[in-house]
XYZ file of N, CA, C and O in Angstrom:
484
model
N 24.118 19.229 -7.938
C 23.034 19.608 -8.810
C 23.465 20.768 -9.700
O 24.384 21.490 -9.381
N 22.757 20.955 -10.752
C 23.101 21.980 -11.721
C 22.856 23.384 -11.182
O 21.860 23.644 -10.536
N 23.786 24.278 -11.475
C 23.606 25.685 -11.115
C 22.807 26.405 -12.188
O 22.534 27.588 -12.082
N 22.463 25.696 -13.252
C 21.775 26.297 -14.388
C 20.267 26.363 -14.220
O 19.576 26.933 -15.044
N 19.732 25.758 -13.195
C 18.289 25.774 -13.017
C 17.908 25.298 -11.643
O 18.698 24.686 -10.923
N 16.679 25.576 -11.271
C 16.189 25.159 -9.976
C 15.891 23.676 -9.955
O 15.866 23.009 -10.989
N 15.645 23.160 -8.764
C 15.227 21.777 -8.613
C 14.553 21.623 -7.260
O 14.670 22.485 -6.389
N 13.836 20.510 -7.095
C 13.031 20.268 -5.903
C 13.419 18.937 -5.280
O 13.500 17.924 -5.976
N 13.634 18.963 -3.950
C 13.947 17.746 -3.207
C 13.110 17.683 -1.930
O 12.462 18.655 -1.551
N 13.159 16.532 -1.271
C 12.494 16.352 0.014
C 13.302 15.406 0.884
O 14.243 14.749 0.414
N 12.940 15.339 2.134
C 13.524 14.407 3.093
C 12.425 14.136 4.112
O 11.884 15.077 4.685
N 12.083 12.876 4.322
C 11.008 12.528 5.247
C 11.614 11.788 6.439
O 12.282 10.768 6.272
N 11.374 12.338 7.622
C 11.864 11.728 8.851
C 10.690 11.275 9.708
O 9.741 12.027 9.922
N 10.762 10.038 10.168
C 9.763 9.474 11.062
C 10.213 9.828 12.481
O 11.078 9.163 13.063
N 9.656 10.891 13.028
C 10.108 11.376 14.333
C 9.670 10.466 15.477
O 10.317 10.434 16.520
N 8.605 9.720 15.309
C 8.145 8.813 16.362
C 9.098 7.634 16.524
O 9.311 7.147 17.634
N 9.670 7.179 15.408
C 10.568 6.029 15.462
C 12.043 6.440 15.405
O 12.925 5.592 15.483
N 12.292 7.732 15.226
C 13.656 8.228 15.228
C 14.497 7.751 14.070
O 15.678 7.436 14.234
N 13.896 7.718 12.864
C 14.636 7.246 11.688
C 14.040 7.834 10.412
O 12.912 8.344 10.421
N 14.788 7.746 9.318
C 14.222 8.190 8.034
C 13.015 7.326 7.660
O 12.958 6.140 8.013
N 12.073 7.917 6.964
C 10.881 7.197 6.515
C 11.179 6.558 5.162
O 11.189 7.226 4.132
N 11.440 5.269 5.181
C 11.797 4.533 3.969
C 10.551 3.996 3.271
O 9.628 3.523 3.920
N 10.540 4.091 1.948
C 9.472 3.532 1.118
C 8.151 4.269 1.273
O 7.091 3.666 1.219
N 8.211 5.565 1.469
C 7.011 6.389 1.545
C 6.752 6.972 0.152
O 7.624 7.614 -0.430
N 5.579 6.715 -0.389
C 5.235 7.200 -1.731
C 4.905 8.681 -1.706
O 4.222 9.163 -0.802
N 5.384 9.397 -2.745
C 5.158 10.841 -2.883
C 4.707 11.119 -4.313
O 5.320 10.644 -5.270
N 3.640 11.897 -4.448
C 3.177 12.365 -5.758
C 3.439 13.855 -5.868
O 3.256 14.593 -4.893
N 3.849 14.295 -7.048
C 4.043 15.719 -7.319
C 3.044 16.165 -8.377
O 2.897 15.509 -9.414
N 2.379 17.300 -8.094
C 1.420 17.895 -9.009
C 1.809 19.347 -9.287
O 2.301 20.033 -8.396
N 1.557 19.797 -10.498
C 1.671 21.221 -10.828
C 0.255 21.781 -10.801
O -0.674 21.180 -11.342
N 0.081 22.919 -10.160
C -1.238 23.542 -10.024
C -1.326 24.748 -10.948
O -0.375 25.512 -11.076
N -2.475 24.896 -11.576
C -2.745 26.060 -12.420
C -4.212 26.414 -12.217
O -5.087 25.840 -12.868
N -4.467 27.310 -11.271
C -5.856 27.624 -10.924
C -6.506 26.396 -10.324
O -6.013 25.827 -9.360
N -7.591 25.949 -10.901
C -8.284 24.744 -10.426
C -7.725 23.475 -11.063
O -8.098 22.371 -10.689
N -6.828 23.617 -12.017
C -6.236 22.473 -12.708
C -5.091 21.892 -11.883
O -4.297 22.621 -11.286
N -4.987 20.574 -11.883
C -3.967 19.858 -11.122
C -3.389 18.775 -12.027
O -4.075 17.817 -12.365
N -2.124 18.949 -12.419
C -1.483 18.020 -13.357
C -0.466 17.149 -12.612
O 0.483 17.659 -12.017
N -0.654 15.834 -12.673
C 0.281 14.914 -12.036
C 1.583 14.883 -12.841
O 1.569 14.661 -14.046
N 2.714 15.086 -12.159
C 4.011 15.103 -12.832
C 4.817 13.833 -12.594
O 5.461 13.334 -13.512
N 4.812 13.330 -11.370
C 5.617 12.145 -11.085
C 5.202 11.511 -9.768
O 4.579 12.157 -8.923
N 5.562 10.249 -9.616
C 5.402 9.509 -8.370
C 6.748 8.891 -8.042
O 7.362 8.251 -8.895
N 7.196 9.108 -6.822
C 8.476 8.567 -6.363
C 8.289 7.967 -4.984
O 7.273 8.211 -4.326
N 9.288 7.221 -4.529
C 9.280 6.695 -3.168
C 10.612 7.037 -2.512
O 11.639 7.144 -3.185
N 10.569 7.191 -1.202
C 11.791 7.506 -0.478
C 12.676 6.263 -0.348
O 12.191 5.134 -0.301
N 13.978 6.516 -0.261
C 14.944 5.435 -0.087
C 15.210 5.209 1.410
O 14.504 5.764 2.250
N 16.239 4.440 1.735
C 16.503 4.120 3.143
C 16.995 5.312 3.957
O 17.067 5.239 5.188
N 17.288 6.442 3.290
C 17.666 7.671 3.980
C 16.498 8.659 4.060
O 16.668 9.798 4.478
N 15.307 8.245 3.602
C 14.130 9.113 3.635
C 14.110 10.155 2.534
O 13.319 11.098 2.577
N 14.977 9.984 1.540
C 15.056 10.912 0.410
C 14.701 10.163 -0.869
O 14.700 8.933 -0.881
N 14.437 10.886 -1.926
C 14.261 10.239 -3.223
C 15.638 10.102 -3.862
O 16.541 10.897 -3.596
N 15.817 9.093 -4.702
C 17.121 8.841 -5.319
C 17.562 9.960 -6.249
O 18.750 10.165 -6.455
N 16.612 10.670 -6.793
C 16.887 11.805 -7.680
C 15.970 12.946 -7.252
O 14.991 12.722 -6.528
N 16.262 14.172 -7.672
C 15.338 15.261 -7.330
C 13.911 14.940 -7.775
O 13.702 14.296 -8.815
N 12.955 15.385 -7.001
C 11.550 15.183 -7.361
C 11.247 15.920 -8.658
O 10.533 15.421 -9.519
N 11.797 17.098 -8.775
C 11.674 17.890 -9.996
C 13.093 18.329 -10.370
O 13.633 19.256 -9.771
N 13.720 17.625 -11.315
C 15.097 17.965 -11.683
C 15.176 19.270 -12.468
O 14.175 19.770 -12.982
N 16.375 19.809 -12.559
C 16.559 21.127 -13.178
C 16.101 21.157 -14.637
O 15.601 22.178 -15.093
N 16.215 20.046 -15.368
C 15.800 20.060 -16.774
C 14.279 20.056 -16.947
O 13.778 20.264 -18.049
N 13.525 19.849 -15.853
C 12.058 19.882 -15.893
C 11.487 20.998 -15.026
O 10.274 21.166 -14.947
N 12.351 21.737 -14.370
C 11.926 22.735 -13.400
C 11.260 23.940 -14.067
O 11.713 24.421 -15.090
N 10.195 24.405 -13.462
C 9.524 25.642 -13.869
C 8.952 26.269 -12.607
O 8.503 25.561 -11.704
N 9.001 27.587 -12.546
C 8.395 28.256 -11.397
C 6.888 28.060 -11.438
O 6.314 27.738 -12.477
N 6.243 28.244 -10.310
C 4.796 28.102 -10.248
C 4.351 27.464 -8.955
O 5.128 27.309 -8.013
N 3.076 27.087 -8.927
C 2.480 26.468 -7.748
C 2.482 24.956 -7.900
O 2.178 24.425 -8.976
N 2.823 24.283 -6.807
C 2.951 22.827 -6.817
C 2.297 22.237 -5.576
O 2.032 22.933 -4.597
N 2.092 20.927 -5.630
C 1.588 20.192 -4.483
C 2.338 18.868 -4.385
O 2.432 18.130 -5.373
N 2.895 18.604 -3.227
C 3.437 17.289 -2.906
C 2.404 16.569 -2.053
O 1.846 17.157 -1.123
N 2.131 15.320 -2.375
C 1.226 14.506 -1.568
C 2.048 13.346 -1.014
O 2.549 12.511 -1.768
N 2.212 13.339 0.303
C 2.952 12.301 0.996
C 1.946 11.251 1.476
O 1.022 11.581 2.218
N 2.125 10.006 1.082
C 1.190 8.937 1.438
C 1.605 8.338 2.793
O 2.110 7.216 2.882
N 1.368 9.127 3.833
C 1.822 8.802 5.183
C 1.068 7.619 5.782
O 1.657 6.807 6.495
N -0.223 7.514 5.539
C -1.014 6.439 6.134
C -0.492 5.076 5.751
O -0.308 4.205 6.614
N -0.238 4.867 4.476
C 0.286 3.573 4.015
C 1.647 3.300 4.633
O 1.926 2.186 5.084
N 2.505 4.316 4.674
C 3.829 4.147 5.284
C 3.702 3.789 6.767
O 4.353 2.859 7.249
N 2.885 4.499 7.508
C 2.752 4.269 8.948
C 2.222 2.870 9.262
O 2.655 2.230 10.219
N 1.294 2.384 8.458
C 0.756 1.041 8.678
C 1.829 -0.018 8.408
O 1.994 -0.957 9.191
N 2.582 0.127 7.323
C 3.604 -0.859 6.963
C 4.795 -0.803 7.920
O 5.372 -1.827 8.275
N 5.172 0.385 8.361
C 6.352 0.543 9.214
C 6.087 0.160 10.669
O 7.009 0.171 11.481
N 4.845 -0.131 11.004
C 4.508 -0.473 12.381
C 4.228 0.735 13.244
O 4.085 0.628 14.455
N 4.140 1.899 12.608
C 3.886 3.123 13.352
C 2.456 3.256 13.836
O 2.187 4.002 14.768
N 1.538 2.510 13.197
C 0.128 2.643 13.574
C -0.665 1.466 12.995
O -0.309 0.915 11.954
N -1.744 1.099 13.639
C -2.610 0.031 13.125
C -3.750 0.655 12.321
O -3.998 1.857 12.404
N -4.452 -0.198 11.578
C -5.605 0.292 10.802
C -6.665 0.911 11.701
O -7.323 1.872 11.328
N -6.827 0.403 12.904
C -7.868 0.924 13.794
C -7.475 2.263 14.419
O -8.342 3.013 14.853
N -6.170 2.548 14.474
C -5.698 3.808 15.059
C -5.330 4.850 14.003
O -4.773 5.896 14.332
N -5.636 4.564 12.756
C -5.255 5.453 11.664
C -5.821 6.858 11.862
O -6.994 7.023 12.145
N -4.951 7.850 11.717
C -5.364 9.250 11.783
C -4.957 9.972 10.512
O -5.795 10.471 9.783
N -3.670 10.026 10.222
C -3.185 10.673 9.001
C -3.230 9.696 7.834
O -2.993 8.506 8.000
N -3.513 10.224 6.660
C -3.468 9.400 5.450
C -2.596 10.114 4.435
O -1.390 10.118 4.563
N -3.182 10.757 3.455
C -2.419 11.525 2.467
C -2.216 12.940 3.008
O -3.166 13.584 3.448
N -0.973 13.408 2.982
C -0.643 14.746 3.470
C -0.288 15.625 2.275
O 0.784 15.469 1.693
N -1.179 16.545 1.885
C -0.868 17.452 0.778
C -0.168 18.714 1.290
O -0.568 19.292 2.295
N 0.886 19.103 0.610
C 1.584 20.344 0.936
C 1.668 21.164 -0.339
O 2.295 20.749 -1.313
N 0.987 22.311 -0.319
C 0.993 23.217 -1.479
C 1.970 24.347 -1.224
O 2.019 24.905 -0.130
N 2.722 24.696 -2.251
C 3.753 25.725 -2.123
C 4.022 26.345 -3.489
O 3.625 25.803 -4.523
N 4.695 27.477 -3.474
C 5.018 28.201 -4.695
C 6.523 28.329 -4.833
O 7.212 28.661 -3.870
N 7.024 28.050 -6.022
C 8.442 28.227 -6.330
C 8.553 29.402 -7.289
O 7.984 29.356 -8.378
N 9.231 30.461 -6.874
C 9.283 31.701 -7.658
C 10.651 32.007 -8.235
O 10.764 32.873 -9.091
N 11.678 31.324 -7.768
C 13.046 31.611 -8.203
C 13.524 30.500 -9.136
O 13.707 29.358 -8.721
N 13.760 30.844 -10.398
C 14.056 29.855 -11.432
C 15.360 29.093 -11.215
O 15.513 27.989 -11.721
N 16.293 29.639 -10.471
C 17.589 28.993 -10.291
C 17.847 28.562 -8.852
O 18.993 28.423 -8.443
N 16.796 28.328 -8.084
C 16.953 27.971 -6.678
C 16.689 26.495 -6.423
O 15.932 25.846 -7.146
N 17.306 26.011 -5.363
C 17.016 24.675 -4.853
C 15.890 24.819 -3.836
O 16.037 25.538 -2.850
N 14.783 24.183 -4.093
C 13.670 24.146 -3.150
C 13.687 22.783 -2.470
O 13.749 21.750 -3.132
N 13.647 22.796 -1.148
C 13.675 21.569 -0.359
C 12.492 21.615 0.598
O 12.360 22.562 1.379
N 11.609 20.615 0.501
C 10.397 20.569 1.311
C 10.442 19.302 2.170
O 10.004 18.239 1.745
N 11.029 19.391 3.370
C 11.090 18.232 4.252
C 9.761 17.988 4.967
O 8.953 18.904 5.117
N 9.591 16.761 5.409
C 8.410 16.396 6.189
C 8.883 15.657 7.438
O 9.616 14.673 7.345
N 8.489 16.176 8.599
C 8.731 15.508 9.871
C 7.404 14.853 10.258
O 6.402 15.542 10.433
N 7.402 13.534 10.365
C 6.166 12.767 10.450
C 6.085 11.945 11.726
O 7.061 11.340 12.157
N 4.900 11.925 12.325
C 4.573 11.000 13.403
C 3.141 10.525 13.158
O 2.444 11.076 12.309
N 2.671 9.512 13.855
C 1.333 8.983 13.575
C 0.189 9.986 13.721
O -0.848 9.834 13.092
N 0.372 11.025 14.555
C -0.733 11.940 14.807
C -0.417 13.388 14.475
O -1.170 14.291 14.848
N 0.680 13.638 13.786
C 1.022 15.007 13.433
C 2.221 15.057 12.497
O 2.935 14.067 12.315
N 2.417 16.225 11.910
C 3.545 16.422 11.014
C 3.889 17.896 10.977
O 3.094 18.758 11.385
N 5.082 18.199 10.483
C 5.465 19.579 10.229
C 6.339 19.622 8.998
O 6.931 18.618 8.580
N 6.407 20.810 8.396
C 7.211 21.012 7.205
C 7.730 22.436 7.209
O 7.292 23.262 8.024
N 8.651 22.715 6.344
C 9.242 24.044 6.223
C 10.024 24.094 4.914
O 10.226 23.057 4.276
N 10.473 25.273 4.528
C 11.358 25.354 3.370
C 12.776 25.131 3.878
O 13.331 25.929 4.590
N 13.339 24.016 3.498
C 14.670 23.641 3.933
C 15.737 24.156 2.991
O 15.484 24.968 2.099
N 16.915 23.636 3.194
C 18.043 24.051 2.351
C 18.734 22.840 1.773
O 18.522 21.737 2.174
């Protein structure tokens, strides 16, 4: 990736099935007070990552963002859960990027009844 600007990536792991979460839809929004602007929609590949950065360096700007992971649809299709046992659906993660030249990585560890995230590397 470019050293000239920041960028945003993710990695989604299905911890219940012990594998990357393939074909999980992710939406990215930029937040400005009460305003929420949709920037892009991507899906994870067979490694649980997007093929390109969610927010590449040529589009990167510091500020507040929200990633929405469409976990419910993924869990139903992957066999992780049935419609009657559905608990998680859309998982929003709001965060702030303050360093203009940094790589921000927001992983998601997912199971049918819980998840965790952190600032990765």
